[in-house]
Short mmCIF file of C-alpha atoms in Angstrom, two decimals:
data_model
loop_
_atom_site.label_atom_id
_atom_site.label_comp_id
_atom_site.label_asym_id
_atom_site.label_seq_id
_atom_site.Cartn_x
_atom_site.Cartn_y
_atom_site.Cartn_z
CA UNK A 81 0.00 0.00 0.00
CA UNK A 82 1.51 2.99 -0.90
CA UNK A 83 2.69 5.47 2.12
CA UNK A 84 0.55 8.50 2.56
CA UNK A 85 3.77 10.29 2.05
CA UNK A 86 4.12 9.08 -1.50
CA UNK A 87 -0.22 9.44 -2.32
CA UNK A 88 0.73 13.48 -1.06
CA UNK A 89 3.62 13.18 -3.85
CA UNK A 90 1.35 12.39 -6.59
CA UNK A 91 -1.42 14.76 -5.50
CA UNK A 92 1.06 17.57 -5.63
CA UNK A 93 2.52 16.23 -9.02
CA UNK A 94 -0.28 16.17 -10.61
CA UNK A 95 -1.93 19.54 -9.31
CA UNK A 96 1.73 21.46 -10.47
CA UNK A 97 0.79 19.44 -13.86
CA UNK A 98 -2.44 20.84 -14.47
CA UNK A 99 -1.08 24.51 -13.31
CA UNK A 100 1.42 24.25 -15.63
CA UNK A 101 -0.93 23.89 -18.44
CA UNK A 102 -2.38 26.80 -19.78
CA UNK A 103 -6.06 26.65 -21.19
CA UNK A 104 -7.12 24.13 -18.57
CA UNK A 105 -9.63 27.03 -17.46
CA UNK A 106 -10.40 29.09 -20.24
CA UNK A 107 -11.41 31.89 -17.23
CA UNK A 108 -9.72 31.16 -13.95
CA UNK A 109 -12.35 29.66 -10.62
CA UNK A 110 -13.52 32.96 -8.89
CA UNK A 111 -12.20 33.35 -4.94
CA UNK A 112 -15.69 34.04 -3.77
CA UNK A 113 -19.60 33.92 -4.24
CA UNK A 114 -19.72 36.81 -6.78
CA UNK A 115 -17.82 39.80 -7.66
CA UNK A 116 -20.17 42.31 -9.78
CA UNK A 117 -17.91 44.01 -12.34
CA UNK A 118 -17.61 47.46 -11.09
CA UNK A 119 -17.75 49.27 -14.85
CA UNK A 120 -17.19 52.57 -13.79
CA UNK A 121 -13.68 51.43 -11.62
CA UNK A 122 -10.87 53.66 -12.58
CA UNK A 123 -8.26 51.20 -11.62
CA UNK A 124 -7.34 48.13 -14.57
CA UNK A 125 -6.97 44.79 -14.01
CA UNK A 126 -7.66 41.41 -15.90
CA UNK A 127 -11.50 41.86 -16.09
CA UNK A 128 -12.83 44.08 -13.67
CA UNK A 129 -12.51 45.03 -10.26
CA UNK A 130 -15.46 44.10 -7.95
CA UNK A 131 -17.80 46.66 -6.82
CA UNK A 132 -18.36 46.72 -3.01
CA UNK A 133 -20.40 43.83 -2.04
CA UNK A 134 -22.85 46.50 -0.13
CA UNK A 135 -23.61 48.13 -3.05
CA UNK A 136 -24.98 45.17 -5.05
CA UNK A 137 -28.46 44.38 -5.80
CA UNK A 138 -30.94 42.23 -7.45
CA UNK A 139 -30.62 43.40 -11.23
CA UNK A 140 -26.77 42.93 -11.18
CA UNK A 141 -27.50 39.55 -12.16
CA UNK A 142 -30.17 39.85 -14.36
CA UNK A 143 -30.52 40.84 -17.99
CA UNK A 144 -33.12 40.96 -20.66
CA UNK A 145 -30.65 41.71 -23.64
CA UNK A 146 -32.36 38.35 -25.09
CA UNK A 147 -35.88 39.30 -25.10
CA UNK A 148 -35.67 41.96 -28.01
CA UNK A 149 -35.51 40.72 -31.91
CA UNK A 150 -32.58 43.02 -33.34
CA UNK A 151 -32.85 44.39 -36.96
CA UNK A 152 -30.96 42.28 -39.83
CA UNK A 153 -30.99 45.06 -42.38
CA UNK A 154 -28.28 47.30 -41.04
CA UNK A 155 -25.50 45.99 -42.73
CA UNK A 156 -24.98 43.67 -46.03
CA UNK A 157 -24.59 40.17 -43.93
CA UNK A 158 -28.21 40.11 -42.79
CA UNK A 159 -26.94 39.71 -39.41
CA UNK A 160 -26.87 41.40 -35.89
CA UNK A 161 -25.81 39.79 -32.41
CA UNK A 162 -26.85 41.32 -29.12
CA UNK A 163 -23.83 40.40 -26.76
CA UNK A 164 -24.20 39.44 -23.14
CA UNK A 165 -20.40 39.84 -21.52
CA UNK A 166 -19.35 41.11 -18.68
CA UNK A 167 -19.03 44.41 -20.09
CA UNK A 168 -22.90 44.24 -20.75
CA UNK A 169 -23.86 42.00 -17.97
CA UNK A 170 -21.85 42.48 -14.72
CA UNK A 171 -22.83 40.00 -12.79
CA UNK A 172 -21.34 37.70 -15.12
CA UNK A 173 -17.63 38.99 -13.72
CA UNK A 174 -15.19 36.21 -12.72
CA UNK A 175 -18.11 33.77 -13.10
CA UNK A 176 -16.31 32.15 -16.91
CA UNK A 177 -19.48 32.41 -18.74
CA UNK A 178 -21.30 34.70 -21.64
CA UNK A 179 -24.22 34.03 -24.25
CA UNK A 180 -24.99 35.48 -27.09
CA UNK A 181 -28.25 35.76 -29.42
CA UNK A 182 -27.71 36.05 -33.35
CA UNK A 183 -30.49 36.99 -35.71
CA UNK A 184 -30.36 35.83 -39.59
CA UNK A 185 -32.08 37.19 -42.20
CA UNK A 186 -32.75 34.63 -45.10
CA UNK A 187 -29.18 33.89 -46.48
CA UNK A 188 -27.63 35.63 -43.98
CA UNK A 189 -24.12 35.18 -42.91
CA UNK A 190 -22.60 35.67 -39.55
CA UNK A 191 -18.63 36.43 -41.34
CA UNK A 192 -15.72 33.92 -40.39
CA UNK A 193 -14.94 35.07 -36.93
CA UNK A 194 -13.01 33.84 -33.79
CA UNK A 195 -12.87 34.38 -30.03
CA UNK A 196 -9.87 33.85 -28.78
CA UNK A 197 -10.64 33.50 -25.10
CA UNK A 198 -13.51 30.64 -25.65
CA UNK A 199 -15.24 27.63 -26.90
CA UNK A 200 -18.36 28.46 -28.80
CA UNK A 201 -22.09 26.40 -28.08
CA UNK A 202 -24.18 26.96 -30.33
CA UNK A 203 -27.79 26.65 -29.86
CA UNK A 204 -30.65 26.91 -32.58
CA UNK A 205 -33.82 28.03 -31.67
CA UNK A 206 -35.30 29.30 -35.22
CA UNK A 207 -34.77 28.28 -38.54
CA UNK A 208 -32.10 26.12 -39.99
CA UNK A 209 -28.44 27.09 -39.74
CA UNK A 210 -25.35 25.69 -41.26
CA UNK A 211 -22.28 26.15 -38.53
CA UNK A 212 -18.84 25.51 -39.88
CA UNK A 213 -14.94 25.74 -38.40
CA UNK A 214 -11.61 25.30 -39.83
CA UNK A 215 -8.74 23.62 -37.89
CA UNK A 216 -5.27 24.36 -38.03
CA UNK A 217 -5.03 21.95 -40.79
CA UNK A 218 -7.30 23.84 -42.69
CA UNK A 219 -9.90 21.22 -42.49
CA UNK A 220 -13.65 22.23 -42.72
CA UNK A 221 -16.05 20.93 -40.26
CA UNK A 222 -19.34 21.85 -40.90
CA UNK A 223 -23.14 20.91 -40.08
CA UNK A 224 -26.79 21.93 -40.71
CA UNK A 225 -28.26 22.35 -37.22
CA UNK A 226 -31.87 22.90 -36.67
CA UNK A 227 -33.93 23.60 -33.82
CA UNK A 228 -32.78 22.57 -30.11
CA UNK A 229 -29.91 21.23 -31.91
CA UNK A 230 -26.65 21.77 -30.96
CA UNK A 231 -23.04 22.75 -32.73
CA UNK A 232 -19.49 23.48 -30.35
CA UNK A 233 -16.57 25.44 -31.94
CA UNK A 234 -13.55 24.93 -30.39
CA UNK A 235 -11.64 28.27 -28.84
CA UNK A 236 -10.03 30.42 -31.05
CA UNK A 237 -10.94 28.72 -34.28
CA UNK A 238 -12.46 30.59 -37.61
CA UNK A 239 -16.36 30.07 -37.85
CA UNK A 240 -19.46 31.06 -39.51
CA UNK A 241 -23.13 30.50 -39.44
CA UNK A 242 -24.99 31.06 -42.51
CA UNK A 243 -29.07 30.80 -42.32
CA UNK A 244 -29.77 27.66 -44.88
CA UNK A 245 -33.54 28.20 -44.21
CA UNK A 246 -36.45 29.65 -46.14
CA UNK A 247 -37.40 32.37 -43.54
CA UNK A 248 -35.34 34.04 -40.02
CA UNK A 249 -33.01 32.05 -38.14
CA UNK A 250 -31.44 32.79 -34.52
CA UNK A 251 -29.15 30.66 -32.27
CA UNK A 252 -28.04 31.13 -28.96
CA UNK A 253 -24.19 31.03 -28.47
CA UNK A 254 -22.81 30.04 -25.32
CA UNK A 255 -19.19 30.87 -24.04
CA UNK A 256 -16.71 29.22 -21.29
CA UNK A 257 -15.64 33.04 -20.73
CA UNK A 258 -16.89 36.53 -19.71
CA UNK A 259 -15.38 37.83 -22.17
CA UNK A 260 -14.88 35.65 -25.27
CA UNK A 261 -13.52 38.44 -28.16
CA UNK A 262 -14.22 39.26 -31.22
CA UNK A 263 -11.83 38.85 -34.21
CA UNK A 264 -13.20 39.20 -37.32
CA UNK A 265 -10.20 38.76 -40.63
CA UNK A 266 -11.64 40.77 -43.09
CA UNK A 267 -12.25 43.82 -40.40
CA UNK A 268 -8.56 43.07 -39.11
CA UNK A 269 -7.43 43.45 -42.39
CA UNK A 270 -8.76 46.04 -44.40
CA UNK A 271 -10.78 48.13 -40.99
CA UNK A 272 -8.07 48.57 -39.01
CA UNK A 273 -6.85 52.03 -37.60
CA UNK A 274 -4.05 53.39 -38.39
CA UNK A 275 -4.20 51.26 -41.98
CA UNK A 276 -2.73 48.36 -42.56
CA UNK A 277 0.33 48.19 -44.84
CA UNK A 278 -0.66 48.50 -48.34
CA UNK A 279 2.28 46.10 -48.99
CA UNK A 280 1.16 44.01 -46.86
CA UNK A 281 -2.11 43.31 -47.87
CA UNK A 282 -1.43 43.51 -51.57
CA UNK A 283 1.31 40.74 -51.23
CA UNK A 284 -1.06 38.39 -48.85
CA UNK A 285 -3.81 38.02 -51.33
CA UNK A 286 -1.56 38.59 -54.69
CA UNK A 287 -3.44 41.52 -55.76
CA UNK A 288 -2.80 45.03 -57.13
CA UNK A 289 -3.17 48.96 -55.44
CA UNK A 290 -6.46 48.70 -56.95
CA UNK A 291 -7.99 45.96 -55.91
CA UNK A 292 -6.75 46.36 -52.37
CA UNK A 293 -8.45 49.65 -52.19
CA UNK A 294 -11.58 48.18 -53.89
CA UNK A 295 -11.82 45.75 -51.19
CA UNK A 296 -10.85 47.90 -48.20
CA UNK A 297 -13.73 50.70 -49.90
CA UNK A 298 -16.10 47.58 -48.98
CA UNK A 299 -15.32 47.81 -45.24
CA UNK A 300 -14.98 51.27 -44.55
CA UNK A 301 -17.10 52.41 -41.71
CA UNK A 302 -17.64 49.06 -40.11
#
């Protein structure tokens, strides 16, 4: 039977294993029952600071961000998402969680995107929505999901949804963070401020001025 020295050993061993690897967590545990992001906090720190516990009420953990349908015709995608992060939602500070609901218009597309700090569950609750990702291998993996179906994107990986359906689709998308990002490559690329590199962009996609400028003229204002 092994000693309870030696069990202590491997205990330890194993925990310094596990802290040694990062992305275990994709948000670390919290230290306490809540900590309601203090918005308004003038000092920085990874997240937010918590705002004093006697100052917190009911509605800091409650939102209705959900309830409203958000217009689909304000931009050429037929999309719009209504975000619920921390920065929306405080009482979702420290806590490793967000959601997200996304409203298609027929044939529209939600653009390749990623979010670096989480995993992505997707949720349908309208319509019928294709939901693909590309691995580092440049693989496509990609799937038709209908309603109360569900589709995961691993973190940090390029994605889309694109509404298959004849009518309106939305899906609920669930995150392992309070604060998943937003990278979008075509905003990155030709939205950026200051500008990126003409020479740059002109020798990625093996282009001319011209077209460069076309394309960037497509995402100005975004």
């Amino acid at each position: 039977m092994a000693s309870a020295r030696s069990v202590m050993l491997q205990v330890l061993l194993l925990a310094a294993t596990f802290a040694a690897v990062p992305g275990v967590l994709s948000d670390p545990p919290p230290l306490q029952d809540f900590c309601v992001a203090d918005l308004k906090a003038a000092t920085t720190v990874d997240g937010f600071p918590c705002k004093a516990t006697s100052t917190v009420v009911d509605d800091d953990f409650f939102s209705d961000a959900m309830v409203a349908a958000p217009r689909t015709d304000t931009n050429p995608f037929g999309v719009n998402s209504t975000r619920a992060t921390v920065s929306a939602f405080p009482g979702l500070n420290t806590l490793g969680l967000s959601i997200t609901r996304t409203d298609l218009a027929p044939g529209g597309l939600n653009p390749p995107h990623s979010h670096p700090r989480g995993s992505e569950l997707v949720l349908v609750l309208k319509g019928e929505v294709m939901v693909g990702f590309t691995s580092a291998t440049n693989r496509l993996f990609t799937k038709v999901v209908k309603e109360n179906e569900l589709y995961v994107v691993p973190r940090g990986l390029q994605h889309f949804q694109l509404n298959v359906g004849t009518g309106d689709a939305v899906f609920m998308a669930m995150f392992d963070a309070q604060s998943p990002g937003l990278v979008t490559p075509t905003l990155a690329l030709f939205a950026t401020e200051p500008a990126m590199p003409m020479e740059v962009l002109t020798k990625t996609f093996l282009m001319g001025k011209d077209d460069v400028t076309a394309m960037k003229s497509k995402f100005a204002g975004f």
